[in-house]
């Protein structure tokens, strides 16, 4: 059974990012369809997988991490315009039976991601 999970780590503070809103979209050409929305818990993870089982299909997806709201709430950023605000990560799922873990590591001026396990 396949599943899609994520988590957010605050590399500037050296701990999980609690309270980050994340939206998941299914992408087809120029079309985006929102299929899930979660907020990270104290461990920087969602309480349940974003998708699992038959809900996970092969294709393109995009996660939007609301990093700016989080950075403002922790006092790491201020103002109307931030260097990093909403962070999109577009990725593909070539095998719907696999586990896809898409973490985000953030700080006020940098981010990175990778396919985790």
JSON list of C-alpha atoms in Angstrom, two decimals:
[
{"chain": "A", "resi": 1, "resn": "UNK", "atom": "CA", "xyz": [0.00, 0.00, 0.00]},
{"chain": "A", "resi": 2, "resn": "UNK", "atom": "CA", "xyz": [1.51, 3.32, -1.08]},
{"chain": "A", "resi": 3, "resn": "UNK", "atom": "CA", "xyz": [1.54, 6.50, 0.92]},
{"chain": "A", "resi": 4, "resn": "UNK", "atom": "CA", "xyz": [2.72, 10.10, 0.86]},
{"chain": "A", "resi": 5, "resn": "UNK", "atom": "CA", "xyz": [4.11, 11.74, 3.98]},
{"chain": "A", "resi": 6, "resn": "UNK", "atom": "CA", "xyz": [6.03, 14.90, 4.83]},
{"chain": "A", "resi": 7, "resn": "UNK", "atom": "CA", "xyz": [7.61, 16.75, 7.69]},
{"chain": "A", "resi": 8, "resn": "UNK", "atom": "CA", "xyz": [9.19, 20.15, 8.24]},
{"chain": "A", "resi": 9, "resn": "UNK", "atom": "CA", "xyz": [12.41, 20.81, 10.15]},
{"chain": "A", "resi": 10, "resn": "UNK", "atom": "CA", "xyz": [13.51, 24.30, 11.18]},
{"chain": "A", "resi": 11, "resn": "UNK", "atom": "CA", "xyz": [17.27, 24.19, 10.60]},
{"chain": "A", "resi": 12, "resn": "UNK", "atom": "CA", "xyz": [17.82, 27.69, 12.05]},
{"chain": "A", "resi": 13, "resn": "UNK", "atom": "CA", "xyz": [16.31, 26.67, 15.39]},
{"chain": "A", "resi": 14, "resn": "UNK", "atom": "CA", "xyz": [17.39, 23.03, 15.25]},
{"chain": "A", "resi": 15, "resn": "UNK", "atom": "CA", "xyz": [13.97, 21.53, 15.85]},
{"chain": "A", "resi": 16, "resn": "UNK", "atom": "CA", "xyz": [10.73, 20.42, 14.17]},
{"chain": "A", "resi": 17, "resn": "UNK", "atom": "CA", "xyz": [8.55, 23.16, 12.71]},
{"chain": "A", "resi": 18, "resn": "UNK", "atom": "CA", "xyz": [5.22, 23.09, 14.56]},
{"chain": "A", "resi": 19, "resn": "UNK", "atom": "CA", "xyz": [2.14, 24.74, 13.01]},
{"chain": "A", "resi": 20, "resn": "UNK", "atom": "CA", "xyz": [3.18, 24.87, 9.33]},
{"chain": "A", "resi": 21, "resn": "UNK", "atom": "CA", "xyz": [0.16, 24.77, 7.00]},
{"chain": "A", "resi": 22, "resn": "UNK", "atom": "CA", "xyz": [0.72, 22.51, 3.98]},
{"chain": "A", "resi": 23, "resn": "UNK", "atom": "CA", "xyz": [-1.51, 22.11, 0.94]},
{"chain": "A", "resi": 24, "resn": "UNK", "atom": "CA", "xyz": [-1.28, 19.19, -1.49]},
{"chain": "A", "resi": 25, "resn": "UNK", "atom": "CA", "xyz": [-2.33, 19.55, -5.13]},
{"chain": "A", "resi": 26, "resn": "UNK", "atom": "CA", "xyz": [-2.68, 17.04, -7.93]},
{"chain": "A", "resi": 27, "resn": "UNK", "atom": "CA", "xyz": [-1.12, 18.55, -11.08]},
{"chain": "A", "resi": 28, "resn": "UNK", "atom": "CA", "xyz": [-2.26, 17.80, -14.61]},
{"chain": "A", "resi": 29, "resn": "UNK", "atom": "CA", "xyz": [-0.87, 20.11, -17.29]},
{"chain": "A", "resi": 30, "resn": "UNK", "atom": "CA", "xyz": [-1.69, 23.65, -16.15]},
{"chain": "A", "resi": 31, "resn": "UNK", "atom": "CA", "xyz": [-4.42, 22.43, -13.80]},
{"chain": "A", "resi": 32, "resn": "UNK", "atom": "CA", "xyz": [-3.96, 22.19, -10.01]},
{"chain": "A", "resi": 33, "resn": "UNK", "atom": "CA", "xyz": [-6.59, 20.45, -7.88]},
{"chain": "A", "resi": 34, "resn": "UNK", "atom": "CA", "xyz": [-6.29, 20.79, -4.12]},
{"chain": "A", "resi": 35, "resn": "UNK", "atom": "CA", "xyz": [-6.69, 17.36, -2.53]},
{"chain": "A", "resi": 36, "resn": "UNK", "atom": "CA", "xyz": [-5.43, 17.78, 1.04]},
{"chain": "A", "resi": 37, "resn": "UNK", "atom": "CA", "xyz": [-4.47, 20.35, 3.64]},
{"chain": "A", "resi": 38, "resn": "UNK", "atom": "CA", "xyz": [-2.71, 19.68, 6.95]},
{"chain": "A", "resi": 39, "resn": "UNK", "atom": "CA", "xyz": [-0.90, 21.53, 9.72]},
{"chain": "A", "resi": 40, "resn": "UNK", "atom": "CA", "xyz": [2.26, 20.10, 11.24]},
{"chain": "A", "resi": 41, "resn": "UNK", "atom": "CA", "xyz": [2.18, 18.83, 14.81]},
{"chain": "A", "resi": 42, "resn": "UNK", "atom": "CA", "xyz": [4.83, 19.27, 17.54]},
{"chain": "A", "resi": 43, "resn": "UNK", "atom": "CA", "xyz": [7.04, 16.74, 15.73]},
{"chain": "A", "resi": 44, "resn": "UNK", "atom": "CA", "xyz": [6.83, 18.77, 12.48]},
{"chain": "A", "resi": 45, "resn": "UNK", "atom": "CA", "xyz": [4.72, 16.05, 10.83]},
{"chain": "A", "resi": 46, "resn": "UNK", "atom": "CA", "xyz": [1.10, 15.65, 9.83]},
{"chain": "A", "resi": 47, "resn": "UNK", "atom": "CA", "xyz": [-0.96, 13.43, 12.11]},
{"chain": "A", "resi": 48, "resn": "UNK", "atom": "CA", "xyz": [-1.91, 11.19, 9.18]},
{"chain": "A", "resi": 49, "resn": "UNK", "atom": "CA", "xyz": [-0.38, 10.53, 5.74]},
{"chain": "A", "resi": 50, "resn": "UNK", "atom": "CA", "xyz": [-1.32, 13.09, 3.11]},
{"chain": "A", "resi": 51, "resn": "UNK", "atom": "CA", "xyz": [-2.42, 10.24, 0.85]},
{"chain": "A", "resi": 52, "resn": "UNK", "atom": "CA", "xyz": [-2.41, 6.49, 1.19]},
{"chain": "A", "resi": 53, "resn": "UNK", "atom": "CA", "xyz": [-3.78, 3.39, -0.45]},
{"chain": "A", "resi": 54, "resn": "UNK", "atom": "CA", "xyz": [-6.01, 3.90, -3.46]},
{"chain": "A", "resi": 55, "resn": "UNK", "atom": "CA", "xyz": [-5.99, 7.69, -2.95]},
{"chain": "A", "resi": 56, "resn": "UNK", "atom": "CA", "xyz": [-2.32, 7.79, -4.03]},
{"chain": "A", "resi": 57, "resn": "UNK", "atom": "CA", "xyz": [-2.14, 7.63, -7.82]},
{"chain": "A", "resi": 58, "resn": "UNK", "atom": "CA", "xyz": [0.73, 7.82, -10.26]},
{"chain": "A", "resi": 59, "resn": "UNK", "atom": "CA", "xyz": [1.32, 11.33, -11.54]},
{"chain": "A", "resi": 60, "resn": "UNK", "atom": "CA", "xyz": [2.47, 14.80, -10.62]},
{"chain": "A", "resi": 61, "resn": "UNK", "atom": "CA", "xyz": [1.83, 16.49, -7.28]},
{"chain": "A", "resi": 62, "resn": "UNK", "atom": "CA", "xyz": [2.75, 19.78, -5.64]},
{"chain": "A", "resi": 63, "resn": "UNK", "atom": "CA", "xyz": [3.12, 20.57, -1.97]},
{"chain": "A", "resi": 64, "resn": "UNK", "atom": "CA", "xyz": [2.85, 24.21, -0.91]},
{"chain": "A", "resi": 65, "resn": "UNK", "atom": "CA", "xyz": [4.44, 24.91, 2.48]},
{"chain": "A", "resi": 66, "resn": "UNK", "atom": "CA", "xyz": [3.32, 28.17, 4.16]},
{"chain": "A", "resi": 67, "resn": "UNK", "atom": "CA", "xyz": [6.77, 28.89, 5.53]},
{"chain": "A", "resi": 68, "resn": "UNK", "atom": "CA", "xyz": [6.29, 32.64, 5.82]},
{"chain": "A", "resi": 69, "resn": "UNK", "atom": "CA", "xyz": [3.46, 32.32, 8.34]},
{"chain": "A", "resi": 70, "resn": "UNK", "atom": "CA", "xyz": [5.60, 29.95, 10.39]},
{"chain": "A", "resi": 71, "resn": "UNK", "atom": "CA", "xyz": [8.71, 32.15, 10.21]},
{"chain": "A", "resi": 72, "resn": "UNK", "atom": "CA", "xyz": [6.69, 35.20, 11.32]},
{"chain": "A", "resi": 73, "resn": "UNK", "atom": "CA", "xyz": [5.13, 33.25, 14.21]},
{"chain": "A", "resi": 74, "resn": "UNK", "atom": "CA", "xyz": [8.57, 32.22, 15.50]},
{"chain": "A", "resi": 75, "resn": "UNK", "atom": "CA", "xyz": [10.02, 35.72, 15.22]},
{"chain": "A", "resi": 76, "resn": "UNK", "atom": "CA", "xyz": [12.48, 34.73, 12.48]},
{"chain": "A", "resi": 77, "resn": "UNK", "atom": "CA", "xyz": [10.91, 36.99, 9.85]},
{"chain": "A", "resi": 78, "resn": "UNK", "atom": "CA", "xyz": [8.80, 40.14, 9.80]},
{"chain": "A", "resi": 79, "resn": "UNK", "atom": "CA", "xyz": [7.17, 42.38, 7.29]},
{"chain": "A", "resi": 80, "resn": "UNK", "atom": "CA", "xyz": [4.81, 42.17, 4.36]},
{"chain": "A", "resi": 81, "resn": "UNK", "atom": "CA", "xyz": [7.32, 40.75, 1.87]},
{"chain": "A", "resi": 82, "resn": "UNK", "atom": "CA", "xyz": [9.60, 37.88, 2.89]},
{"chain": "A", "resi": 83, "resn": "UNK", "atom": "CA", "xyz": [12.45, 36.24, 1.04]},
{"chain": "A", "resi": 84, "resn": "UNK", "atom": "CA", "xyz": [10.71, 32.87, 1.56]},
{"chain": "A", "resi": 85, "resn": "UNK", "atom": "CA", "xyz": [6.96, 32.79, 1.96]},
{"chain": "A", "resi": 86, "resn": "UNK", "atom": "CA", "xyz": [5.11, 29.96, 0.23]},
{"chain": "A", "resi": 87, "resn": "UNK", "atom": "CA", "xyz": [7.46, 27.18, -0.85]},
{"chain": "A", "resi": 88, "resn": "UNK", "atom": "CA", "xyz": [6.24, 24.91, -3.68]},
{"chain": "A", "resi": 89, "resn": "UNK", "atom": "CA", "xyz": [7.72, 21.48, -4.21]},
{"chain": "A", "resi": 90, "resn": "UNK", "atom": "CA", "xyz": [6.55, 19.67, -7.35]},
{"chain": "A", "resi": 91, "resn": "UNK", "atom": "CA", "xyz": [7.35, 15.98, -7.58]},
{"chain": "A", "resi": 92, "resn": "UNK", "atom": "CA", "xyz": [6.26, 12.85, -9.38]},
{"chain": "A", "resi": 93, "resn": "UNK", "atom": "CA", "xyz": [4.90, 9.54, -8.15]},
{"chain": "A", "resi": 94, "resn": "UNK", "atom": "CA", "xyz": [5.91, 6.90, -10.71]},
{"chain": "A", "resi": 95, "resn": "UNK", "atom": "CA", "xyz": [4.75, 3.93, -8.59]},
{"chain": "A", "resi": 96, "resn": "UNK", "atom": "CA", "xyz": [1.57, 4.32, -6.52]},
{"chain": "A", "resi": 97, "resn": "UNK", "atom": "CA", "xyz": [2.52, 1.37, -4.31]},
{"chain": "A", "resi": 98, "resn": "UNK", "atom": "CA", "xyz": [5.66, 3.10, -2.98]},
{"chain": "A", "resi": 99, "resn": "UNK", "atom": "CA", "xyz": [6.22, 5.28, 0.06]},
{"chain": "A", "resi": 100, "resn": "UNK", "atom": "CA", "xyz": [7.03, 8.86, -0.86]},
{"chain": "A", "resi": 101, "resn": "UNK", "atom": "CA", "xyz": [8.32, 11.02, 1.96]},
{"chain": "A", "resi": 102, "resn": "UNK", "atom": "CA", "xyz": [8.94, 14.65, 1.00]},
{"chain": "A", "resi": 103, "resn": "UNK", "atom": "CA", "xyz": [10.54, 16.57, 3.88]},
{"chain": "A", "resi": 104, "resn": "UNK", "atom": "CA", "xyz": [11.28, 20.29, 3.94]},
{"chain": "A", "resi": 105, "resn": "UNK", "atom": "CA", "xyz": [14.21, 21.81, 5.81]},
{"chain": "A", "resi": 106, "resn": "UNK", "atom": "CA", "xyz": [13.73, 25.56, 6.26]},
{"chain": "A", "resi": 107, "resn": "UNK", "atom": "CA", "xyz": [15.37, 28.67, 7.60]},
{"chain": "A", "resi": 108, "resn": "UNK", "atom": "CA", "xyz": [14.49, 32.32, 6.87]},
{"chain": "A", "resi": 109, "resn": "UNK", "atom": "CA", "xyz": [16.80, 32.43, 3.82]},
{"chain": "A", "resi": 110, "resn": "UNK", "atom": "CA", "xyz": [17.15, 28.84, 2.56]},
{"chain": "A", "resi": 111, "resn": "UNK", "atom": "CA", "xyz": [15.36, 25.56, 2.14]},
{"chain": "A", "resi": 112, "resn": "UNK", "atom": "CA", "xyz": [16.07, 22.06, 0.86]},
{"chain": "A", "resi": 113, "resn": "UNK", "atom": "CA", "xyz": [14.20, 18.85, 0.25]},
{"chain": "A", "resi": 114, "resn": "UNK", "atom": "CA", "xyz": [14.90, 15.24, -0.74]},
{"chain": "A", "resi": 115, "resn": "UNK", "atom": "CA", "xyz": [13.09, 11.95, -1.10]},
{"chain": "A", "resi": 116, "resn": "UNK", "atom": "CA", "xyz": [13.12, 10.51, 2.37]},
{"chain": "A", "resi": 117, "resn": "UNK", "atom": "CA", "xyz": [12.15, 7.09, 3.61]}
]
